[in-house]
Short mmCIF file of C-alpha atoms in Angstrom, two decimals:
data_model
loop_
_atom_site.label_atom_id
_atom_site.label_comp_id
_atom_site.label_asym_id
_atom_site.label_seq_id
_atom_site.Cartn_x
_atom_site.Cartn_y
_atom_site.Cartn_z
CA MET U 190 -4.22 -13.38 -30.89
CA ILE U 191 -5.04 -11.21 -27.98
CA GLY U 192 -7.63 -12.64 -25.58
CA VAL U 193 -10.74 -10.76 -24.48
CA PHE U 194 -11.70 -9.79 -21.07
CA SER U 195 -15.03 -11.28 -19.73
CA PHE U 196 -15.71 -8.09 -17.88
CA LEU U 197 -15.77 -4.41 -19.11
CA LEU U 198 -12.34 -2.71 -18.71
CA TYR U 199 -11.71 1.01 -19.86
CA TYR U 200 -8.29 2.29 -21.10
CA LYS U 201 -7.23 5.29 -19.12
CA VAL U 202 -3.97 7.29 -19.87
CA GLU U 203 -1.99 9.21 -17.27
CA SER U 204 1.56 10.41 -17.33
CA LYS U 205 3.89 10.19 -20.27
CA GLY U 206 7.04 8.08 -20.34
CA LYS U 207 10.57 8.81 -21.92
CA ASP U 208 9.24 8.45 -25.46
CA GLY U 209 6.19 10.77 -25.14
CA GLU U 210 3.71 7.88 -24.81
CA PHE U 211 1.05 7.87 -22.17
CA MET U 212 1.41 4.92 -19.75
CA LYS U 213 -1.01 1.98 -20.21
CA THR U 214 -3.14 1.18 -17.41
CA ASN U 215 -4.85 -1.97 -18.83
CA HIS U 216 -4.37 -4.83 -21.36
CA LEU U 217 -0.82 -4.97 -19.91
CA ASN U 218 2.10 -6.99 -21.49
CA VAL U 219 4.25 -8.56 -18.71
CA VAL U 220 7.56 -10.33 -19.08
CA ILE U 221 9.24 -12.64 -16.49
CA ALA U 222 12.91 -12.51 -17.32
CA GLY U 223 14.23 -15.79 -15.81
CA GLY U 224 10.86 -17.31 -16.60
CA GLY U 225 12.08 -20.89 -15.81
CA SER U 226 12.77 -20.10 -12.22
CA THR U 227 10.87 -22.17 -9.66
CA TYR U 228 9.67 -19.01 -8.25
CA THR U 229 7.53 -18.15 -11.22
CA PRO U 230 4.44 -19.87 -10.17
CA GLY U 231 4.35 -17.78 -7.00
CA ILE U 232 4.60 -14.62 -9.20
CA VAL U 233 1.92 -15.73 -11.54
CA GLN U 234 -0.39 -16.77 -8.85
CA ALA U 235 0.00 -13.29 -7.28
CA MET U 236 -0.66 -11.63 -10.80
CA ILE U 237 -3.77 -14.01 -11.18
CA SER U 238 -5.10 -12.74 -7.79
CA SER U 239 -4.60 -9.08 -8.58
CA ARG U 240 -6.18 -8.68 -12.16
CA GLU U 241 -8.68 -6.08 -10.93
CA ARG U 242 -5.74 -3.84 -9.76
CA PHE U 243 -3.23 -4.92 -12.32
CA PRO U 244 -5.23 -5.98 -15.59
CA PHE U 245 -2.66 -7.82 -17.61
CA SER U 246 -3.56 -9.64 -20.79
CA SER U 247 -0.22 -10.90 -21.95
CA LEU U 248 2.46 -12.82 -20.18
CA THR U 249 5.87 -13.93 -21.67
CA LEU U 250 8.28 -16.26 -19.90
CA TYR U 251 11.75 -15.43 -21.29
CA ASP U 252 14.73 -17.74 -20.31
CA ILE U 253 17.93 -18.69 -22.13
CA ASP U 254 17.44 -22.05 -20.73
CA GLU U 255 14.74 -23.47 -23.13
CA ALA U 256 14.18 -26.73 -21.25
CA ARG U 257 13.40 -24.99 -17.81
CA ASN U 258 11.38 -22.33 -19.54
CA ASP U 259 9.37 -25.12 -21.32
CA ASP U 260 8.75 -26.72 -18.10
CA MET U 261 7.43 -23.44 -16.49
CA PHE U 262 5.38 -22.72 -19.67
CA GLU U 263 3.39 -25.95 -19.07
CA ILE U 264 2.87 -25.41 -15.28
CA ILE U 265 1.74 -21.60 -16.03
CA ARG U 266 -0.56 -22.72 -18.83
CA TYR U 267 -2.13 -25.28 -16.40
CA MET U 268 -2.48 -22.50 -13.73
CA LEU U 269 -4.22 -20.11 -16.22
CA LYS U 270 -6.43 -22.96 -17.49
CA LYS U 271 -7.42 -23.90 -13.78
CA GLU U 272 -8.43 -20.30 -13.13
CA ALA U 273 -10.43 -20.20 -16.43
CA LEU U 274 -8.14 -17.68 -17.90
CA SER U 275 -6.90 -19.45 -20.96
CA ASN U 276 -8.85 -17.35 -23.16
CA GLU U 277 -8.32 -13.98 -21.51
CA VAL U 278 -4.49 -14.10 -20.98
CA ASP U 279 -2.13 -14.93 -23.80
CA LEU U 280 0.84 -16.97 -22.71
CA TYR U 281 4.14 -16.98 -24.68
CA GLN U 282 7.55 -18.62 -24.21
CA THR U 283 10.75 -17.63 -25.88
CA THR U 284 14.61 -17.43 -25.85
CA ASP U 285 14.69 -14.61 -28.19
CA ALA U 286 15.10 -11.14 -26.46
CA GLN U 287 13.52 -9.03 -29.19
CA GLU U 288 10.56 -10.87 -29.14
CA ALA U 289 10.22 -11.09 -25.45
CA PHE U 290 10.67 -7.48 -24.56
CA THR U 291 9.08 -5.59 -27.46
CA GLY U 292 5.93 -3.85 -26.37
CA ALA U 293 6.54 -4.89 -22.69
CA ASP U 294 4.97 -2.83 -20.16
CA PHE U 295 6.33 -4.43 -16.96
CA ILE U 296 9.19 -6.81 -16.61
CA PHE U 297 9.90 -8.81 -13.48
CA SER U 298 13.45 -9.95 -13.44
CA GLN U 299 14.65 -13.22 -11.45
CA LEU U 300 18.00 -14.26 -13.12
CA ARG U 301 20.17 -16.87 -11.78
CA VAL U 302 23.14 -16.66 -14.03
CA GLY U 303 24.81 -20.06 -14.32
CA GLY U 304 22.04 -21.92 -12.69
CA MET U 305 22.09 -24.12 -9.63
CA LYS U 306 25.23 -25.70 -10.65
CA MET U 307 27.19 -22.56 -10.43
CA ARG U 308 25.42 -21.70 -7.23
CA GLU U 309 26.87 -25.06 -5.86
CA LEU U 310 30.33 -23.82 -6.68
CA ASP U 311 29.69 -20.51 -5.14
CA GLU U 312 28.99 -22.03 -1.98
CA LYS U 313 31.58 -24.84 -1.95
CA ILE U 314 34.70 -23.26 -3.18
CA PRO U 315 35.04 -20.75 -0.21
CA MET U 316 34.36 -23.66 2.24
CA LYS U 317 37.43 -25.42 0.93
CA TYR U 318 39.37 -22.52 2.57
CA GLY U 319 37.34 -22.58 5.71
CA LEU U 320 35.23 -19.50 4.77
CA VAL U 321 31.41 -19.00 4.51
CA GLY U 322 29.97 -20.62 1.63
CA GLN U 323 26.64 -18.72 0.77
CA GLU U 324 24.88 -17.66 -2.56
CA THR U 325 24.52 -14.10 -1.83
CA CYS U 326 26.90 -13.21 1.28
CA GLY U 327 30.64 -13.56 1.49
CA LEU U 328 32.95 -14.53 -1.45
CA GLY U 329 30.30 -16.91 -2.95
CA GLY U 330 27.98 -13.97 -2.95
CA PHE U 331 30.81 -12.01 -4.84
CA SER U 332 31.31 -14.79 -7.45
CA TYR U 333 27.40 -14.75 -8.08
CA GLY U 334 27.48 -10.90 -8.18
CA LEU U 335 29.88 -10.76 -11.10
CA ARG U 336 27.77 -13.24 -12.98
CA SER U 337 24.62 -11.44 -12.24
CA ILE U 338 25.89 -8.04 -13.13
CA LYS U 339 26.70 -9.36 -16.78
CA GLY U 340 23.28 -11.00 -17.05
CA LEU U 341 21.21 -8.17 -15.52
CA LEU U 342 23.06 -5.37 -17.53
CA GLU U 343 22.08 -7.52 -20.63
CA ILE U 344 18.45 -7.54 -19.58
CA VAL U 345 18.40 -3.93 -18.99
CA SER U 346 20.12 -3.26 -22.32
CA TYR U 347 17.03 -5.16 -23.97
CA VAL U 348 14.61 -3.30 -21.91
CA ASP U 349 16.18 0.12 -23.02
CA HIS U 350 16.21 -0.87 -26.58
CA TYR U 351 12.95 -2.74 -27.06
CA ALA U 352 10.66 -1.27 -24.28
CA SER U 353 12.29 1.98 -22.91
CA ASP U 354 8.97 3.06 -21.08
CA ALA U 355 8.56 -0.32 -19.51
CA TRP U 356 9.03 -0.67 -15.67
CA LEU U 357 11.72 -3.24 -14.62
CA LEU U 358 11.09 -4.60 -11.10
CA ASN U 359 14.12 -6.68 -10.04
CA TYR U 360 14.50 -9.45 -7.74
CA THR U 361 17.93 -10.56 -9.12
CA ASN U 362 20.52 -11.03 -6.41
CA PRO U 363 23.04 -9.89 -5.12
CA GLU U 364 20.85 -6.93 -5.11
CA THR U 365 23.37 -4.24 -3.85
CA LEU U 366 25.93 -5.17 -6.42
CA VAL U 367 23.47 -5.55 -9.50
CA SER U 368 21.78 -2.15 -8.57
CA GLU U 369 25.09 -0.44 -8.17
CA ALA U 370 26.13 -1.60 -11.62
CA VAL U 371 22.78 -0.61 -13.35
CA ARG U 372 23.03 2.89 -11.65
CA ARG U 373 26.30 3.23 -13.43
CA ALA U 374 25.52 1.95 -16.67
CA PHE U 375 21.82 2.94 -17.25
CA PRO U 376 21.15 5.88 -14.79
CA ASP U 377 17.62 6.60 -16.27
CA VAL U 378 16.04 3.09 -16.50
CA LYS U 379 12.76 2.90 -14.86
CA MET U 380 13.50 0.27 -12.24
CA LEU U 381 13.04 -0.84 -8.59
CA ASN U 382 15.27 -3.19 -6.76
CA ALA U 383 13.64 -5.20 -4.16
CA CYS U 384 14.46 -8.09 -1.78
CA ASP U 385 11.86 -10.25 -0.09
CA MET U 386 13.96 -11.17 2.94
CA THR U 387 12.72 -8.41 5.22
CA ILE U 388 9.06 -9.41 4.26
CA SER U 389 9.90 -13.03 5.04
CA ILE U 390 11.45 -11.96 8.41
CA GLU U 391 8.50 -10.08 9.30
CA GLU U 392 6.00 -12.79 8.31
CA THR U 393 7.75 -15.40 10.19
CA ILE U 394 7.75 -13.19 13.21
CA ALA U 395 4.13 -12.24 13.07
CA THR U 396 3.11 -16.05 12.33
CA ASN U 397 4.98 -17.01 15.37
CA TYR U 398 3.84 -14.28 17.87
CA GLY U 399 0.29 -13.56 16.74
CA TYR U 400 0.57 -10.23 14.81
CA ASP U 401 -0.77 -9.17 11.59
CA ARG U 402 1.96 -7.85 9.65
CA LYS U 403 -0.41 -5.55 7.38
CA ASN U 404 -0.66 -3.37 10.50
CA TRP U 405 2.97 -2.77 10.61
CA ILE U 406 4.97 0.30 9.58
CA PRO U 407 8.70 -0.78 10.18
CA MET U 408 11.76 1.23 10.19
CA TYR U 409 14.78 -0.25 8.75
CA TYR U 410 18.17 0.71 7.41
CA GLY U 411 21.16 -1.21 5.91
CA LEU U 412 22.66 -2.72 2.74
CA ASN U 413 21.00 -5.42 1.10
CA HIS U 414 20.99 -8.77 3.49
CA PHE U 415 22.98 -6.49 5.75
CA GLY U 416 20.61 -4.31 7.99
CA TRP U 417 18.64 -3.70 11.07
CA TYR U 418 15.04 -2.77 12.23
CA THR U 419 15.01 0.19 14.65
CA SER U 420 11.28 0.06 15.28
CA ILE U 421 8.07 -1.64 14.07
CA TYR U 422 5.01 0.58 14.75
CA ASP U 423 1.75 -1.49 14.78
CA LYS U 424 -1.26 0.75 13.90
CA SER U 425 -3.77 -1.68 15.54
CA VAL U 426 -2.23 -0.96 18.97
CA ASP U 427 -1.03 2.41 18.16
CA ARG U 428 2.71 1.88 19.41
CA ASP U 429 6.16 0.41 18.62
CA VAL U 430 6.13 -3.42 19.15
CA LEU U 431 9.69 -4.03 18.42
CA PRO U 432 10.75 -3.97 22.22
CA GLU U 433 8.07 -6.85 23.01
CA ILE U 434 9.32 -8.68 19.86
CA LEU U 435 12.95 -8.51 21.03
CA GLU U 436 11.85 -9.57 24.59
CA ARG U 437 9.84 -12.56 23.23
CA LEU U 438 12.81 -13.49 20.94
CA GLU U 439 14.90 -13.73 24.07
CA ASN U 440 12.39 -16.25 25.77
CA GLU U 441 10.59 -17.84 22.68
CA ARG U 442 12.13 -19.75 19.69
CA LEU U 443 11.07 -18.62 16.40
CA HIS U 444 9.84 -21.67 14.37
CA VAL U 445 10.12 -21.87 10.58
CA ALA U 446 6.85 -20.50 8.64
CA ASP U 447 5.14 -22.75 6.31
CA PHE U 448 6.68 -21.43 3.21
CA ASN U 449 10.05 -22.60 4.47
CA ALA U 450 8.77 -25.75 5.98
CA GLY U 451 11.02 -28.87 5.58
CA ASP U 452 14.20 -26.70 5.16
CA ASP U 453 16.15 -27.25 8.54
CA THR U 454 18.50 -24.39 7.72
CA TRP U 455 15.91 -21.98 8.18
CA GLN U 456 15.35 -23.01 11.64
CA GLU U 457 19.20 -22.50 12.14
CA ALA U 458 18.99 -19.22 10.75
CA TRP U 459 16.17 -17.98 13.19
CA ASP U 460 18.18 -19.48 16.23
CA MET U 461 21.14 -17.44 15.06
CA MET U 462 18.93 -14.32 15.10
CA ARG U 463 18.14 -14.89 18.53
CA LEU U 464 21.90 -15.15 19.41
CA MET U 465 22.40 -11.66 17.41
CA THR U 466 19.64 -10.03 19.27
CA LYS U 467 21.00 -11.17 22.64
CA ASN U 468 24.58 -10.21 22.15
CA PHE U 469 23.83 -6.85 20.20
CA PRO U 470 20.51 -5.86 21.74
CA GLY U 471 18.26 -2.96 20.90
CA TYR U 472 17.76 -3.85 17.15
CA LEU U 473 16.28 -6.66 14.97
CA PRO U 474 19.08 -7.68 12.59
CA ASN U 475 18.57 -9.13 9.06
CA ASN U 476 19.19 -12.94 9.71
CA TYR U 477 21.89 -12.92 6.91
CA LEU U 478 24.18 -10.95 9.29
CA GLU U 479 25.12 -14.17 10.86
CA TYR U 480 27.32 -14.82 7.95
CA TYR U 481 29.41 -11.60 8.80
CA LEU U 482 29.21 -11.57 12.54
CA TYR U 483 29.63 -15.33 13.18
CA PRO U 484 31.41 -16.68 10.10
CA ASN U 485 33.00 -19.34 12.26
CA ARG U 486 29.61 -20.76 13.41
CA THR U 487 28.02 -20.84 9.98
CA VAL U 488 31.26 -22.70 8.65
CA GLU U 489 31.11 -25.09 11.59
CA HIS U 490 27.50 -26.02 10.97
CA THR U 491 27.68 -26.20 7.19
CA ASP U 492 28.34 -29.47 5.39
CA PRO U 493 31.03 -28.61 2.79
CA ASN U 494 29.73 -31.44 0.61
CA TYR U 495 26.08 -30.89 0.91
CA THR U 496 25.19 -27.19 0.91
CA ARG U 497 21.92 -25.22 0.45
CA ALA U 498 22.29 -25.56 -3.46
CA ASN U 499 22.22 -29.42 -2.98
CA ILE U 500 19.19 -28.90 -0.81
CA VAL U 501 17.25 -26.88 -3.22
CA MET U 502 18.33 -29.13 -6.34
CA ASP U 503 17.06 -32.12 -4.39
CA GLY U 504 13.91 -30.35 -3.10
CA ARG U 505 12.37 -27.59 -5.08
CA GLU U 506 13.99 -28.14 -8.44
CA LYS U 507 13.06 -31.78 -8.45
CA GLN U 508 9.55 -30.96 -7.30
CA THR U 509 9.06 -28.51 -10.08
CA LYS U 510 10.29 -30.79 -12.67
CA GLU U 511 7.71 -33.43 -11.48
CA MET U 512 4.86 -31.02 -11.59
CA ALA U 513 5.79 -30.26 -15.13
CA ARG U 514 5.78 -34.04 -15.95
CA LYS U 515 2.39 -34.56 -14.32
CA VAL U 516 0.85 -31.55 -16.32
CA ARG U 517 2.27 -32.88 -19.57
CA GLU U 518 0.93 -36.36 -18.96
CA GLN U 519 -2.47 -34.94 -17.68
CA GLU U 520 -2.41 -36.80 -14.36
CA LYS U 521 -5.52 -36.31 -12.27
CA GLY U 522 -5.60 -34.94 -8.71
CA GLU U 523 -3.67 -32.02 -7.20
CA ILE U 524 -0.63 -31.34 -9.13
CA LEU U 525 0.59 -27.96 -8.04
CA ASP U 526 2.39 -27.83 -4.84
CA PHE U 527 4.23 -24.57 -4.08
CA ASN U 528 4.11 -21.92 -1.22
CA PHE U 529 6.65 -19.21 -1.49
CA GLY U 530 4.99 -16.81 1.12
CA GLU U 531 4.89 -13.15 0.22
CA HIS U 532 7.50 -13.40 -2.69
CA GLY U 533 5.19 -13.30 -5.45
CA ASN U 534 2.72 -10.92 -3.72
CA TYR U 535 5.47 -8.30 -2.99
CA ILE U 536 6.56 -7.70 -6.48
CA MET U 537 2.97 -7.72 -7.42
CA ASP U 538 2.25 -5.07 -4.76
CA MET U 539 4.98 -2.96 -6.13
CA ALA U 540 3.80 -3.14 -9.80
CA ALA U 541 0.22 -2.39 -8.79
CA SER U 542 1.41 0.62 -6.73
CA ILE U 543 3.20 2.16 -9.79
CA LEU U 544 0.26 1.45 -12.01
CA ASN U 545 -2.33 2.88 -9.83
CA ASP U 546 0.08 5.50 -8.15
CA ASN U 547 -0.78 4.20 -4.75
CA HIS U 548 2.33 5.30 -2.81
CA ASP U 549 2.48 2.04 -0.77
CA ARG U 550 5.47 1.53 1.34
CA PHE U 551 8.25 -0.99 0.61
CA MET U 552 11.83 -1.87 1.49
CA LEU U 553 13.85 -1.09 -1.48
CA ILE U 554 17.59 -0.76 -2.53
CA VAL U 555 18.25 2.83 -3.80
CA PRO U 556 21.00 5.45 -3.73
CA ASN U 557 21.52 6.80 -0.32
CA LYS U 558 21.26 10.52 -1.14
CA GLY U 559 21.07 11.47 2.49
CA ALA U 560 18.49 8.70 3.52
CA ILE U 561 20.93 7.69 6.05
CA PRO U 562 22.58 10.97 6.88
CA ASN U 563 26.05 9.77 8.03
CA LEU U 564 26.66 7.42 5.16
CA ARG U 565 28.21 8.16 1.86
CA ASP U 566 25.59 9.57 -0.68
CA ASP U 567 26.45 7.10 -3.42
CA ALA U 568 25.98 3.83 -1.25
CA MET U 569 23.18 1.71 -2.50
CA VAL U 570 21.23 1.16 0.78
CA GLU U 571 17.95 -0.57 1.63
CA VAL U 572 15.40 1.68 3.51
CA PRO U 573 11.55 2.21 3.22
CA ALA U 574 10.46 3.84 0.22
CA TYR U 575 6.89 4.90 -1.06
CA VAL U 576 6.22 3.87 -4.58
CA GLY U 577 4.07 5.54 -7.18
CA ARG U 578 3.73 6.33 -10.90
CA THR U 579 7.01 8.26 -10.88
CA GLY U 580 8.88 5.32 -9.07
CA ALA U 581 10.53 5.17 -5.44
CA GLU U 582 10.57 8.03 -2.95
CA PRO U 583 12.92 6.96 -0.15
CA ILE U 584 12.44 8.06 3.32
CA SER U 585 15.09 9.79 5.40
CA LEU U 586 15.96 8.41 8.68
CA ARG U 587 16.42 11.86 10.16
CA PHE U 588 19.00 10.40 12.60
CA ALA U 589 22.73 9.22 12.41
CA ILE U 590 23.30 5.50 12.72
CA ASN U 591 25.41 4.28 15.42
CA ASP U 592 29.28 3.71 14.79
CA PHE U 593 28.98 -0.17 15.07
CA HIS U 594 26.33 -0.42 12.21
CA LYS U 595 28.19 2.33 10.41
CA GLY U 596 31.61 0.79 10.49
CA LEU U 597 30.12 -2.58 9.36
CA MET U 598 28.17 -1.02 6.48
CA GLU U 599 31.10 1.20 5.22
CA ALA U 600 33.54 -1.62 5.00
CA GLN U 601 30.91 -3.95 3.09
CA ASN U 602 29.78 -1.15 0.81
CA ALA U 603 33.56 -0.37 0.03
CA ALA U 604 34.08 -3.98 -0.86
CA GLU U 605 30.94 -3.97 -3.00
CA LYS U 606 31.82 -0.92 -4.89
CA LEU U 607 35.37 -2.37 -5.56
CA LEU U 608 33.82 -5.44 -7.14
CA VAL U 609 31.69 -3.30 -9.38
CA ASP U 610 34.59 -1.33 -10.32
CA ALA U 611 36.48 -4.55 -11.12
CA TYR U 612 33.56 -5.64 -13.48
CA PHE U 613 33.47 -2.27 -15.58
CA GLU U 614 37.45 -1.89 -15.46
CA HIS U 615 38.15 -5.60 -15.83
CA SER U 616 40.61 -5.23 -12.87
CA TYR U 617 41.97 -8.09 -11.12
CA GLN U 618 43.42 -5.91 -8.43
CA LYS U 619 40.26 -4.34 -7.76
CA ALA U 620 38.64 -7.72 -7.47
CA LEU U 621 41.41 -8.92 -5.08
CA GLN U 622 40.73 -5.68 -2.88
CA ALA U 623 37.12 -6.42 -2.76
CA PHE U 624 37.64 -10.09 -1.76
CA THR U 625 40.03 -9.17 0.80
CA LEU U 626 37.70 -6.45 2.23
CA ASN U 627 34.65 -8.68 2.30
CA GLN U 628 33.58 -8.99 5.98
CA THR U 629 33.63 -12.75 5.98
CA VAL U 630 37.43 -12.91 5.13
CA TYR U 631 40.24 -12.98 7.74
CA SER U 632 43.12 -12.76 5.36
CA ALA U 633 44.33 -11.63 1.79
CA ASP U 634 45.72 -15.27 1.32
CA PRO U 635 42.43 -17.14 1.16
CA ALA U 636 40.85 -14.07 -0.60
CA LYS U 637 43.48 -14.39 -3.34
CA GLN U 638 43.12 -18.36 -3.74
CA ILE U 639 39.40 -18.07 -3.67
CA LEU U 640 39.35 -15.47 -6.34
CA ASP U 641 41.75 -17.56 -8.66
CA ASP U 642 39.56 -20.58 -8.26
CA PHE U 643 36.42 -18.62 -9.12
CA ILE U 644 38.02 -17.21 -12.14
CA LYS U 645 38.50 -20.69 -13.30
CA ALA U 646 35.26 -21.85 -12.30
CA ASN U 647 33.20 -19.01 -13.84
CA GLY U 648 35.00 -18.87 -17.17
CA ASP U 649 32.79 -16.62 -19.54
CA TYR U 650 30.29 -15.83 -16.88
CA TRP U 651 32.64 -13.25 -15.63
CA PRO U 652 34.50 -10.36 -17.28
CA GLU U 653 38.24 -10.88 -18.10
CA LEU U 654 40.09 -9.70 -15.15
CA ASN U 655 43.69 -8.33 -16.00
#
């Protein structure tokens, strides 16, 4: 049964979709693919706070992990009840793709194919050979990437079949790899690929140094988790504040923001950012570049037996399971305990900008096509883009990037393209080339050993490589 809004809404029609139907602008049906994720409450809270500009009346949690999805269903139902929305928003959970995606208007994708147990292997297998163990960077990121490509292409195929006019907003990592694969397999899908890391960087700096990030117009370029800020124009003072931010970074330590509180690895990340700006001045780097510029340091400071995956499993995963238990047992007091910063708001802002044709500005992963003029056109790059009813409109940098950044990006981009080739061609040789070329790898010997280990560990999660 469809719930009824307690305030008047009108039905407005705008541009037509691929099937000739006009785009709905209210009574929206939203699907969260990967609904059992611990990040789902942050997205739903942002949706609840945004109903005037994004009027949804149906929310479906889709996940192949029925137990996790059921836990999240209980938490979200509790959230809707707490906000007095139980009679206005229909909430569903399902493991059936046809049931989930038929009639959807917006899909938010946040898959973790293989779950946290596979993430643990992504991080620990490279470390056996003295290489970086990280979920989205290095060879662990490539392992995760081949799983994610397979999982996300399946989701896109469902959307293409059951809801071809729906917008798919993707948070699934590693973003450059999955967006490259989708570009090849489904070039006409209505999809935005976004990462919240740049927003987390900006939010952390603004909180530490007393800025309001909403006044910022940042200029940034790179690959996903592999880029640099060149300026941050602040409308409130009518100038670029990046030089003073870099100066303050040199003299003042960045502290972990409240949305990452309790996780010491983030303090290490911000300290490494200070080192990068000291040794390579003039730009503010994405903090993930530490894995490529200083792989030796990250390996030295990482416990090979207790990685980030273990921290998350012992922290956020258990905390979410406990919240679900408290909801089921109807415990009294404050049950919900989560803070994901701008993660949920960012994807919600993108959806609202599409729906209302706002042309708000976001950092998106898009085909280069001249945005970075001296980089190959078919690279999937992360640059600012304006988002409206017709999708993303990336900006052009209007300047050639320097040789240091270009060289790093070209090598990493080539490795990523080789890995996507390996997926579609089932090519062991292309996979080995990709692993060897990855910017965290010093030799083809460990690249091959780690690739062979990952083939065994991933099993059917990966395509067969011949």
